Coordinates of C-alpha atoms in Angstrom, one line a residue:
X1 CA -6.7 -18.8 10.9
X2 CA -7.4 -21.0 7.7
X3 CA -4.8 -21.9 5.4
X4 CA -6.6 -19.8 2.5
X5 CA -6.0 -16.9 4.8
X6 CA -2.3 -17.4 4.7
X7 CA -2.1 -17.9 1.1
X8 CA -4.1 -15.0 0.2
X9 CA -1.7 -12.3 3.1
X10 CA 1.3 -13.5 1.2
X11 CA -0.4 -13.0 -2.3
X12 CA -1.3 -9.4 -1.2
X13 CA 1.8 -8.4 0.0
X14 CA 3.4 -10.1 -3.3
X15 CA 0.9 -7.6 -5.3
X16 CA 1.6 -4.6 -2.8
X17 CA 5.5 -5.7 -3.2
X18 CA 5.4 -5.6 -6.7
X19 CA 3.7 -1.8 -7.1
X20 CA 5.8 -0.6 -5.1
X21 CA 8.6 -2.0 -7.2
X22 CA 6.8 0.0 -9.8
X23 CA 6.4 3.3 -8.8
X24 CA 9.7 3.8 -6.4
X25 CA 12.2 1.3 -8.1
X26 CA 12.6 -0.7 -4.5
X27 CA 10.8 -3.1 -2.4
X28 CA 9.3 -3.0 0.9
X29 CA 11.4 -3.1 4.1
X30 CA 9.2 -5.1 5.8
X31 CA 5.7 -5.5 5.2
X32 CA 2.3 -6.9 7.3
X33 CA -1.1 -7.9 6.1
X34 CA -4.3 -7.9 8.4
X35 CA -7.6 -9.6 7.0
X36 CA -10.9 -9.4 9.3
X37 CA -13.7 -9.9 7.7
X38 CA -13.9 -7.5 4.5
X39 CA -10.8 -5.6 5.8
X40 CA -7.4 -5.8 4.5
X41 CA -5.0 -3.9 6.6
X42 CA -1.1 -3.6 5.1
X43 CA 1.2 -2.1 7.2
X44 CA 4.6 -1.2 6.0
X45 CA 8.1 -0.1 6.4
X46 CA 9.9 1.2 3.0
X47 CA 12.3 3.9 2.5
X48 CA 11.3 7.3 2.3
X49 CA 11.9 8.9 -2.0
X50 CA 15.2 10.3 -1.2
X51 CA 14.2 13.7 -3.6
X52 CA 11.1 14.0 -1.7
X53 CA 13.0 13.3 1.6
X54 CA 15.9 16.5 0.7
X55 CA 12.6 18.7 -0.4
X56 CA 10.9 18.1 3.0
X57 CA 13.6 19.8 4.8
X58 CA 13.0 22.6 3.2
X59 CA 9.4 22.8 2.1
X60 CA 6.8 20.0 3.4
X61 CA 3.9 21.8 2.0
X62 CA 6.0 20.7 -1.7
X63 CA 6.8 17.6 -0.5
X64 CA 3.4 16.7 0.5
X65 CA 1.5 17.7 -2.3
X66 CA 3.8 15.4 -4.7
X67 CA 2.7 12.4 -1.6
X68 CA -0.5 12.6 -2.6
X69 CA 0.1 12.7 -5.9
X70 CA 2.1 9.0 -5.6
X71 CA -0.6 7.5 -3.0
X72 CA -3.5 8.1 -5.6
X73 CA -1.3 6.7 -8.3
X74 CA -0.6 3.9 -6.0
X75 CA -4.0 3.2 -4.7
X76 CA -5.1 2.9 -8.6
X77 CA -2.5 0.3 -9.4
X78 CA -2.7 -1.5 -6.4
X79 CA -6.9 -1.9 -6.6
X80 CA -6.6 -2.4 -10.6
X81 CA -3.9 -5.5 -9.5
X82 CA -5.5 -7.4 -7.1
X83 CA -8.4 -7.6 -8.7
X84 CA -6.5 -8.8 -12.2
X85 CA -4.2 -10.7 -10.0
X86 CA -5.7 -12.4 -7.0
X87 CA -10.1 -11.3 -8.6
X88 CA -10.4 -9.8 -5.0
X89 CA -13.6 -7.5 -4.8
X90 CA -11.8 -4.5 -4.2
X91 CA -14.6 -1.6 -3.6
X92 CA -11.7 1.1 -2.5
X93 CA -8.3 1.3 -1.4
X94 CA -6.8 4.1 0.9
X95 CA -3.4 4.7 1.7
X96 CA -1.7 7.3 4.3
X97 CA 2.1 7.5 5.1
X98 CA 4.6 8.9 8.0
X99 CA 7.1 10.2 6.3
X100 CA 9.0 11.0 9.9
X101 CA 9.1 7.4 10.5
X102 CA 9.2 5.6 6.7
X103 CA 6.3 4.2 7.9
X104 CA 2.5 3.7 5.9
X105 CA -0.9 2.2 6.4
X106 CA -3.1 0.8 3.6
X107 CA -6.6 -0.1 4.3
X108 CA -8.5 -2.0 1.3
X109 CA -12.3 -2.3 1.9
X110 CA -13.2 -5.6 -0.3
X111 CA -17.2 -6.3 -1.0
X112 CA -19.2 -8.7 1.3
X113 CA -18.4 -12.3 0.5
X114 CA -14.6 -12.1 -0.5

């Protein structure tokens, strides 16, 4: 792995940090970022909204719909940062979370020749 490499994971976790700061007023847990090739994989443990959390119990299908609602606002902020923040050549970003386990998965597909 090349020294760039390392630089540019904790730079993108930094970014993904700082959004998440953002839109749910805390940090991430714990956080891991993946680069192969024109992938960026983030993996990442953060604390589930505790309104949507008490909503879930009684009504996922409420719950879920307001999930999506946050992951496109965050995939917007997160693509629109790191290319104003680190000029990567974001094409898309796509986001899922596991709200059972506080757990989510970012994928960011980057254009050949990062």
């Amino acid at each position: 792995m090349k020294v760039l490499d390392a630089d540019l994971k904790q730079e993108i976790a930094r970014v993904n940090n700082n959004v998440n700061l953002s839109l749910f007023g805390t940090g991430l847990r714990k956080q891991r970022v993946t680069i192969v090739e024109d992938k960026i994989i983030i993996t990442a443990d953060h604390k589930r909204i505790p309104a949507l959390a008490a909503i879930d119990q009684r009504d996922r299908m409420s719950s879920r719909i307001a999930d999506v609602a946050i992951l496109d606002e965050y995939k917007r902020r997160l693509k629109q940062e790191l290319i104003e923040q680190i000029h990567l050549p974001v094409i898309c970003v796509l986001k899922d979370y596991a709200p059972d386990y506080e757990l989510a998965v970012t994928f960011i597909l980057l254009k050949d020749g990062r």
